[in-house]
Amino acid sequence: MAAAAAGIARGDAAAAAGDLDRAVFEYVRALEKGGAHADTLAKIGAIHAARGDARLAELAYRWAIKTDVRHVAALTGLGILLLRKRDYAEARQVLTAAVQADPRAAGARKWDVDGNEYIDYAGGHGALILGHAHPEVTARVAEQLAK
């Protein structure tokens, strides 16, 4: 597992430096050493999505979700891909799951996949007044997605 963690760290460093080929290479090596890990798979999906390779992005996101059915980044990434494909029925299901899967988003506080906490002063203009995951807003979104 230490080898997998080191590979993920190398992949993160390569991604931060803009070397996405190296990042994917390191992430895949980490997966080979430590098994399927939803965060790593979601990162691979995001790189492929950013490059416009929807097929590989979708495969990575689906594998991440198979590994962790409540993985917010993978659910969100897959939902966006499905919207772009105009597969609205499945996008609705996946995005509804994404909204319901993140219990940590509350009020002005938000956490990233690494557990870093942020106070959202201006990141989401819709959340400025009520905060993230306001119960009434979340209920209305779920209600609209169900239609």
Short mmCIF file of N, CA and C in Angstrom, two decimals:
data_model
loop_
_atom_site.label_atom_id
_atom_site.label_comp_id
_atom_site.label_asym_id
_atom_site.label_seq_id
_atom_site.Cartn_x
_atom_site.Cartn_y
_atom_site.Cartn_z
N MET A 1 0.82 -1.21 0.00
CA MET A 1 0.00 0.00 0.00
C MET A 1 0.85 1.26 0.00
N ALA A 2 2.05 1.20 0.61
CA ALA A 2 2.92 2.37 0.62
C ALA A 2 3.34 2.72 -0.79
N ALA A 3 3.56 1.69 -1.63
CA ALA A 3 3.94 1.94 -3.02
C ALA A 3 2.80 2.63 -3.77
N ALA A 4 1.56 2.22 -3.47
CA ALA A 4 0.41 2.86 -4.11
C ALA A 4 0.29 4.31 -3.68
N ALA A 5 0.48 4.58 -2.40
CA ALA A 5 0.40 5.96 -1.90
C ALA A 5 1.48 6.83 -2.53
N ALA A 6 2.69 6.27 -2.68
CA ALA A 6 3.78 7.03 -3.30
C ALA A 6 3.44 7.32 -4.77
N GLY A 7 2.85 6.36 -5.45
CA GLY A 7 2.45 6.57 -6.85
C GLY A 7 1.38 7.64 -6.98
N ILE A 8 0.43 7.64 -6.06
CA ILE A 8 -0.61 8.67 -6.08
C ILE A 8 0.01 10.04 -5.84
N ALA A 9 0.95 10.11 -4.90
CA ALA A 9 1.63 11.39 -4.64
C ALA A 9 2.40 11.86 -5.87
N ARG A 10 3.06 10.94 -6.56
CA ARG A 10 3.77 11.32 -7.80
C ARG A 10 2.78 11.77 -8.86
N GLY A 11 1.64 11.09 -8.95
CA GLY A 11 0.61 11.48 -9.91
C GLY A 11 0.06 12.86 -9.60
N ASP A 12 -0.18 13.14 -8.33
CA ASP A 12 -0.67 14.45 -7.93
C ASP A 12 0.34 15.54 -8.27
N ALA A 13 1.62 15.26 -8.02
CA ALA A 13 2.66 16.24 -8.33
C ALA A 13 2.74 16.48 -9.83
N ALA A 14 2.65 15.42 -10.61
CA ALA A 14 2.69 15.57 -12.07
C ALA A 14 1.48 16.36 -12.57
N ALA A 15 0.31 16.07 -12.01
CA ALA A 15 -0.90 16.81 -12.40
C ALA A 15 -0.77 18.28 -12.04
N ALA A 16 -0.24 18.57 -10.86
CA ALA A 16 -0.07 19.96 -10.43
C ALA A 16 0.91 20.69 -11.34
N ALA A 17 1.89 19.96 -11.88
CA ALA A 17 2.88 20.56 -12.78
C ALA A 17 2.37 20.63 -14.22
N GLY A 18 1.17 20.10 -14.46
CA GLY A 18 0.60 20.14 -15.80
C GLY A 18 1.00 18.98 -16.69
N ASP A 19 1.72 18.01 -16.15
CA ASP A 19 2.15 16.84 -16.93
C ASP A 19 1.10 15.74 -16.76
N LEU A 20 0.02 15.86 -17.53
CA LEU A 20 -1.12 14.95 -17.35
C LEU A 20 -0.82 13.53 -17.82
N ASP A 21 0.04 13.38 -18.83
CA ASP A 21 0.43 12.03 -19.26
C ASP A 21 1.12 11.30 -18.11
N ARG A 22 2.05 11.97 -17.48
CA ARG A 22 2.77 11.38 -16.36
C ARG A 22 1.81 11.10 -15.20
N ALA A 23 0.88 12.03 -14.96
CA ALA A 23 -0.08 11.84 -13.87
C ALA A 23 -0.90 10.57 -14.08
N VAL A 24 -1.43 10.39 -15.28
CA VAL A 24 -2.22 9.18 -15.56
C VAL A 24 -1.35 7.94 -15.40
N PHE A 25 -0.13 8.00 -15.91
CA PHE A 25 0.81 6.88 -15.78
C PHE A 25 1.00 6.51 -14.31
N GLU A 26 1.27 7.49 -13.47
CA GLU A 26 1.51 7.23 -12.05
C GLU A 26 0.25 6.74 -11.35
N TYR A 27 -0.90 7.29 -11.70
CA TYR A 27 -2.15 6.84 -11.09
C TYR A 27 -2.44 5.38 -11.45
N VAL A 28 -2.21 5.02 -12.71
CA VAL A 28 -2.46 3.63 -13.13
C VAL A 28 -1.49 2.69 -12.42
N ARG A 29 -0.24 3.10 -12.30
CA ARG A 29 0.73 2.27 -11.55
C ARG A 29 0.29 2.11 -10.11
N ALA A 30 -0.23 3.17 -9.51
CA ALA A 30 -0.70 3.09 -8.13
C ALA A 30 -1.87 2.12 -8.02
N LEU A 31 -2.76 2.15 -8.99
CA LEU A 31 -3.89 1.22 -8.98
C LEU A 31 -3.41 -0.22 -9.07
N GLU A 32 -2.39 -0.45 -9.89
CA GLU A 32 -1.85 -1.81 -10.02
C GLU A 32 -1.23 -2.29 -8.72
N LYS A 33 -0.68 -1.39 -7.93
CA LYS A 33 -0.02 -1.77 -6.68
C LYS A 33 -0.98 -1.88 -5.50
N GLY A 34 -2.09 -1.09 -5.55
CA GLY A 34 -2.95 -1.06 -4.38
C GLY A 34 -4.41 -1.36 -4.62
N GLY A 35 -4.75 -1.85 -5.78
CA GLY A 35 -6.14 -2.16 -6.06
C GLY A 35 -6.94 -0.92 -6.45
N ALA A 36 -8.22 -1.12 -6.69
CA ALA A 36 -9.10 -0.04 -7.12
C ALA A 36 -9.31 0.95 -5.99
N HIS A 37 -9.09 2.21 -6.25
CA HIS A 37 -9.27 3.28 -5.27
C HIS A 37 -10.08 4.38 -5.94
N ALA A 38 -11.23 4.67 -5.41
CA ALA A 38 -12.17 5.58 -6.07
C ALA A 38 -11.59 6.97 -6.32
N ASP A 39 -10.83 7.51 -5.37
CA ASP A 39 -10.26 8.85 -5.57
C ASP A 39 -9.32 8.87 -6.77
N THR A 40 -8.47 7.85 -6.87
CA THR A 40 -7.51 7.78 -7.97
C THR A 40 -8.24 7.60 -9.30
N LEU A 41 -9.24 6.75 -9.31
CA LEU A 41 -10.02 6.54 -10.54
C LEU A 41 -10.74 7.82 -10.95
N ALA A 42 -11.27 8.56 -9.99
CA ALA A 42 -11.94 9.82 -10.31
C ALA A 42 -10.96 10.84 -10.88
N LYS A 43 -9.72 10.85 -10.37
CA LYS A 43 -8.70 11.75 -10.91
C LYS A 43 -8.38 11.39 -12.36
N ILE A 44 -8.28 10.11 -12.63
CA ILE A 44 -8.04 9.66 -14.01
C ILE A 44 -9.21 10.08 -14.90
N GLY A 45 -10.42 9.90 -14.40
CA GLY A 45 -11.60 10.32 -15.16
C GLY A 45 -11.59 11.80 -15.45
N ALA A 46 -11.23 12.60 -14.46
CA ALA A 46 -11.20 14.06 -14.65
C ALA A 46 -10.16 14.47 -15.69
N ILE A 47 -9.01 13.80 -15.70
CA ILE A 47 -7.99 14.11 -16.70
C ILE A 47 -8.50 13.78 -18.09
N HIS A 48 -9.09 12.61 -18.26
CA HIS A 48 -9.62 12.24 -19.57
C HIS A 48 -10.76 13.17 -20.00
N ALA A 49 -11.61 13.56 -19.06
CA ALA A 49 -12.70 14.49 -19.39
C ALA A 49 -12.14 15.83 -19.84
N ALA A 50 -11.12 16.32 -19.14
CA ALA A 50 -10.51 17.60 -19.51
C ALA A 50 -9.87 17.54 -20.89
N ARG A 51 -9.41 16.38 -21.27
CA ARG A 51 -8.79 16.20 -22.59
C ARG A 51 -9.81 15.94 -23.69
N GLY A 52 -11.07 15.79 -23.29
CA GLY A 52 -12.12 15.55 -24.28
C GLY A 52 -12.33 14.09 -24.64
N ASP A 53 -11.73 13.17 -23.90
CA ASP A 53 -11.90 11.75 -24.16
C ASP A 53 -13.01 11.22 -23.26
N ALA A 54 -14.24 11.43 -23.70
CA ALA A 54 -15.41 11.08 -22.89
C ALA A 54 -15.49 9.58 -22.62
N ARG A 55 -15.07 8.76 -23.56
CA ARG A 55 -15.16 7.32 -23.38
C ARG A 55 -14.29 6.85 -22.22
N LEU A 56 -13.03 7.25 -22.21
CA LEU A 56 -12.14 6.85 -21.12
C LEU A 56 -12.54 7.50 -19.79
N ALA A 57 -13.00 8.74 -19.85
CA ALA A 57 -13.46 9.41 -18.63
C ALA A 57 -14.64 8.65 -18.03
N GLU A 58 -15.58 8.28 -18.88
CA GLU A 58 -16.75 7.54 -18.39
C GLU A 58 -16.35 6.20 -17.78
N LEU A 59 -15.44 5.50 -18.42
CA LEU A 59 -14.99 4.22 -17.86
C LEU A 59 -14.36 4.41 -16.48
N ALA A 60 -13.51 5.43 -16.34
CA ALA A 60 -12.86 5.67 -15.05
C ALA A 60 -13.88 6.08 -13.99
N TYR A 61 -14.80 6.97 -14.34
CA TYR A 61 -15.82 7.39 -13.37
C TYR A 61 -16.70 6.21 -12.95
N ARG A 62 -17.11 5.38 -13.90
CA ARG A 62 -17.96 4.23 -13.55
C ARG A 62 -17.22 3.24 -12.66
N TRP A 63 -15.93 3.04 -12.91
CA TRP A 63 -15.15 2.15 -12.07
C TRP A 63 -15.02 2.73 -10.66
N ALA A 64 -14.82 4.04 -10.57
CA ALA A 64 -14.75 4.69 -9.26
C ALA A 64 -16.07 4.51 -8.50
N ILE A 65 -17.18 4.67 -9.20
CA ILE A 65 -18.50 4.53 -8.55
C ILE A 65 -18.76 3.09 -8.15
N LYS A 66 -18.27 2.15 -8.96
CA LYS A 66 -18.40 0.74 -8.60
C LYS A 66 -17.62 0.45 -7.31
N THR A 67 -16.51 1.14 -7.14
CA THR A 67 -15.67 0.98 -5.96
C THR A 67 -16.28 1.67 -4.74
N ASP A 68 -16.89 2.86 -4.98
CA ASP A 68 -17.51 3.64 -3.90
C ASP A 68 -18.74 4.34 -4.48
N VAL A 69 -19.91 3.78 -4.20
CA VAL A 69 -21.15 4.28 -4.82
C VAL A 69 -21.51 5.70 -4.40
N ARG A 70 -20.85 6.23 -3.37
CA ARG A 70 -21.14 7.59 -2.90
C ARG A 70 -19.99 8.55 -3.17
N HIS A 71 -19.15 8.24 -4.14
CA HIS A 71 -18.00 9.09 -4.45
C HIS A 71 -18.48 10.32 -5.22
N VAL A 72 -18.48 11.45 -4.54
CA VAL A 72 -19.09 12.68 -5.08
C VAL A 72 -18.42 13.14 -6.37
N ALA A 73 -17.09 13.15 -6.41
CA ALA A 73 -16.39 13.64 -7.61
C ALA A 73 -16.68 12.75 -8.81
N ALA A 74 -16.69 11.43 -8.61
CA ALA A 74 -16.97 10.51 -9.72
C ALA A 74 -18.42 10.64 -10.17
N LEU A 75 -19.35 10.72 -9.22
CA LEU A 75 -20.76 10.89 -9.58
C LEU A 75 -20.98 12.19 -10.35
N THR A 76 -20.36 13.26 -9.88
CA THR A 76 -20.52 14.56 -10.55
C THR A 76 -19.91 14.52 -11.94
N GLY A 77 -18.70 13.99 -12.05
CA GLY A 77 -18.05 13.91 -13.36
C GLY A 77 -18.84 13.09 -14.34
N LEU A 78 -19.33 11.93 -13.89
CA LEU A 78 -20.14 11.08 -14.77
C LEU A 78 -21.44 11.79 -15.14
N GLY A 79 -22.06 12.45 -14.18
CA GLY A 79 -23.31 13.18 -14.47
C GLY A 79 -23.12 14.24 -15.54
N ILE A 80 -22.02 14.97 -15.47
CA ILE A 80 -21.74 16.00 -16.47
C ILE A 80 -21.51 15.37 -17.84
N LEU A 81 -20.76 14.26 -17.88
CA LEU A 81 -20.56 13.57 -19.15
C LEU A 81 -21.89 13.10 -19.75
N LEU A 82 -22.75 12.57 -18.90
CA LEU A 82 -24.05 12.08 -19.39
C LEU A 82 -24.91 13.23 -19.91
N LEU A 83 -24.84 14.38 -19.25
CA LEU A 83 -25.57 15.55 -19.76
C LEU A 83 -25.06 15.94 -21.13
N ARG A 84 -23.75 15.92 -21.31
CA ARG A 84 -23.16 16.26 -22.62
C ARG A 84 -23.57 15.27 -23.69
N LYS A 85 -23.78 14.00 -23.30
CA LYS A 85 -24.24 12.98 -24.23
C LYS A 85 -25.75 13.04 -24.44
N ARG A 86 -26.40 13.94 -23.71
CA ARG A 86 -27.86 14.09 -23.74
C ARG A 86 -28.59 12.86 -23.21
N ASP A 87 -27.94 12.14 -22.32
CA ASP A 87 -28.57 11.00 -21.65
C ASP A 87 -29.14 11.53 -20.34
N TYR A 88 -30.24 12.26 -20.47
CA TYR A 88 -30.79 13.01 -19.35
C TYR A 88 -31.34 12.11 -18.25
N ALA A 89 -31.90 10.97 -18.60
CA ALA A 89 -32.48 10.10 -17.58
C ALA A 89 -31.40 9.57 -16.63
N GLU A 90 -30.31 9.05 -17.19
CA GLU A 90 -29.25 8.55 -16.31
C GLU A 90 -28.52 9.69 -15.62
N ALA A 91 -28.36 10.82 -16.31
CA ALA A 91 -27.71 11.98 -15.68
C ALA A 91 -28.50 12.41 -14.45
N ARG A 92 -29.81 12.40 -14.54
CA ARG A 92 -30.64 12.77 -13.39
C ARG A 92 -30.38 11.86 -12.21
N GLN A 93 -30.32 10.55 -12.47
CA GLN A 93 -30.07 9.59 -11.38
C GLN A 93 -28.70 9.80 -10.75
N VAL A 94 -27.70 9.97 -11.60
CA VAL A 94 -26.33 10.10 -11.12
C VAL A 94 -26.14 11.41 -10.36
N LEU A 95 -26.67 12.50 -10.90
CA LEU A 95 -26.51 13.79 -10.23
C LEU A 95 -27.32 13.88 -8.94
N THR A 96 -28.47 13.23 -8.92
CA THR A 96 -29.23 13.16 -7.66
C THR A 96 -28.42 12.44 -6.60
N ALA A 97 -27.78 11.34 -6.99
CA ALA A 97 -26.92 10.61 -6.06
C ALA A 97 -25.77 11.48 -5.58
N ALA A 98 -25.21 12.29 -6.48
CA ALA A 98 -24.10 13.17 -6.10
C ALA A 98 -24.54 14.21 -5.08
N VAL A 99 -25.71 14.79 -5.28
CA VAL A 99 -26.21 15.80 -4.35
C VAL A 99 -26.45 15.17 -2.98
N GLN A 100 -26.96 13.97 -2.96
CA GLN A 100 -27.29 13.31 -1.70
C GLN A 100 -26.08 12.67 -1.03
N ALA A 101 -24.99 12.51 -1.77
CA ALA A 101 -23.84 11.76 -1.25
C ALA A 101 -22.87 12.58 -0.41
N ASP A 102 -22.96 13.89 -0.44
CA ASP A 102 -21.96 14.70 0.26
C ASP A 102 -22.53 15.29 1.54
N PRO A 103 -22.50 14.52 2.63
CA PRO A 103 -23.05 15.02 3.89
C PRO A 103 -22.17 16.09 4.54
N ARG A 104 -20.93 16.24 4.06
CA ARG A 104 -20.01 17.21 4.67
C ARG A 104 -20.27 18.64 4.23
N ALA A 105 -20.94 18.83 3.10
CA ALA A 105 -21.20 20.18 2.62
C ALA A 105 -22.36 20.75 3.42
N ALA A 106 -22.07 21.76 4.20
CA ALA A 106 -23.11 22.34 5.03
C ALA A 106 -22.75 23.79 5.33
N GLY A 107 -23.72 24.67 5.15
CA GLY A 107 -23.48 26.08 5.43
C GLY A 107 -22.37 26.63 4.56
N ALA A 108 -21.46 27.36 5.16
CA ALA A 108 -20.38 27.98 4.40
C ALA A 108 -19.14 27.08 4.34
N ARG A 109 -19.19 25.92 4.95
CA ARG A 109 -18.02 25.04 4.98
C ARG A 109 -18.13 23.95 3.93
N LYS A 110 -16.97 23.65 3.33
CA LYS A 110 -16.91 22.64 2.27
C LYS A 110 -15.58 21.91 2.44
N TRP A 111 -15.52 20.63 2.07
CA TRP A 111 -14.30 19.85 2.17
C TRP A 111 -13.97 19.27 0.80
N ASP A 112 -12.67 19.20 0.48
CA ASP A 112 -12.28 18.58 -0.78
C ASP A 112 -12.01 17.10 -0.55
N VAL A 113 -11.63 16.39 -1.63
CA VAL A 113 -11.44 14.94 -1.53
C VAL A 113 -10.28 14.56 -0.61
N ASP A 114 -9.38 15.49 -0.32
CA ASP A 114 -8.26 15.22 0.57
C ASP A 114 -8.58 15.55 2.02
N GLY A 115 -9.80 16.03 2.29
CA GLY A 115 -10.21 16.35 3.65
C GLY A 115 -9.89 17.77 4.08
N ASN A 116 -9.39 18.59 3.18
CA ASN A 116 -9.09 19.99 3.52
C ASN A 116 -10.40 20.77 3.63
N GLU A 117 -10.53 21.53 4.69
CA GLU A 117 -11.75 22.31 4.93
C GLU A 117 -11.59 23.72 4.39
N TYR A 118 -12.65 24.23 3.76
CA TYR A 118 -12.65 25.58 3.22
C TYR A 118 -13.89 26.32 3.71
N ILE A 119 -13.76 27.61 3.84
CA ILE A 119 -14.93 28.46 4.05
C ILE A 119 -15.20 29.11 2.71
N ASP A 120 -16.38 28.87 2.18
CA ASP A 120 -16.74 29.32 0.84
C ASP A 120 -17.30 30.74 0.91
N TYR A 121 -16.43 31.70 0.64
CA TYR A 121 -16.86 33.09 0.65
C TYR A 121 -17.50 33.49 -0.67
N ALA A 122 -17.00 32.93 -1.78
CA ALA A 122 -17.54 33.35 -3.07
C ALA A 122 -17.49 32.25 -4.11
N GLY A 123 -17.20 31.01 -3.73
CA GLY A 123 -17.04 29.94 -4.71
C GLY A 123 -18.33 29.56 -5.41
N GLY A 124 -19.43 29.59 -4.72
CA GLY A 124 -20.71 29.22 -5.32
C GLY A 124 -21.71 30.32 -5.08
N HIS A 125 -21.94 31.13 -6.09
CA HIS A 125 -22.80 32.30 -5.90
C HIS A 125 -24.21 31.92 -5.43
N GLY A 126 -24.70 30.78 -5.87
CA GLY A 126 -26.02 30.35 -5.42
C GLY A 126 -26.04 29.99 -3.95
N ALA A 127 -24.88 29.64 -3.42
CA ALA A 127 -24.81 29.25 -2.01
C ALA A 127 -24.47 30.42 -1.09
N LEU A 128 -24.25 31.58 -1.63
CA LEU A 128 -23.83 32.71 -0.80
C LEU A 128 -24.86 33.07 0.27
N ILE A 129 -26.12 33.00 -0.09
CA ILE A 129 -27.15 33.42 0.84
C ILE A 129 -27.48 32.32 1.85
N LEU A 130 -27.67 31.10 1.36
CA LEU A 130 -28.15 30.02 2.22
C LEU A 130 -27.08 29.02 2.62
N GLY A 131 -25.93 29.03 1.97
CA GLY A 131 -24.88 28.07 2.26
C GLY A 131 -25.05 26.80 1.44
N HIS A 132 -24.09 25.91 1.56
CA HIS A 132 -24.12 24.64 0.82
C HIS A 132 -25.11 23.68 1.46
N ALA A 133 -25.80 22.95 0.63
CA ALA A 133 -26.69 21.87 1.07
C ALA A 133 -27.76 22.35 2.05
N HIS A 134 -28.26 23.55 1.85
CA HIS A 134 -29.36 24.02 2.68
C HIS A 134 -30.52 23.03 2.50
N PRO A 135 -31.11 22.55 3.59
CA PRO A 135 -32.12 21.48 3.49
C PRO A 135 -33.28 21.81 2.54
N GLU A 136 -33.76 23.02 2.57
CA GLU A 136 -34.88 23.38 1.70
C GLU A 136 -34.46 23.38 0.23
N VAL A 137 -33.28 23.92 -0.06
CA VAL A 137 -32.78 23.94 -1.44
C VAL A 137 -32.51 22.52 -1.93
N THR A 138 -31.88 21.70 -1.10
CA THR A 138 -31.61 20.31 -1.47
C THR A 138 -32.90 19.56 -1.75
N ALA A 139 -33.92 19.78 -0.95
CA ALA A 139 -35.21 19.12 -1.16
C ALA A 139 -35.83 19.55 -2.49
N ARG A 140 -35.76 20.84 -2.79
CA ARG A 140 -36.32 21.33 -4.06
C ARG A 140 -35.56 20.78 -5.27
N VAL A 141 -34.23 20.72 -5.16
CA VAL A 141 -33.43 20.16 -6.27
C VAL A 141 -33.81 18.72 -6.50
N ALA A 142 -33.88 17.94 -5.42
CA ALA A 142 -34.27 16.53 -5.55
C ALA A 142 -35.66 16.40 -6.15
N GLU A 143 -36.56 17.27 -5.73
CA GLU A 143 -37.94 17.27 -6.25
C GLU A 143 -37.95 17.54 -7.77
N GLN A 144 -37.17 18.50 -8.21
CA GLN A 144 -37.11 18.83 -9.64
C GLN A 144 -36.45 17.73 -10.45
N LEU A 145 -35.42 17.13 -9.88
CA LEU A 145 -34.73 16.05 -10.58
C LEU A 145 -35.63 14.81 -10.71
N ALA A 146 -36.54 14.67 -9.79
CA ALA A 146 -37.44 13.52 -9.83
C ALA A 146 -38.49 13.64 -10.93
N LYS A 147 -38.68 14.85 -11.46
CA LYS A 147 -39.72 15.04 -12.49
C LYS A 147 -39.28 14.53 -13.84
#
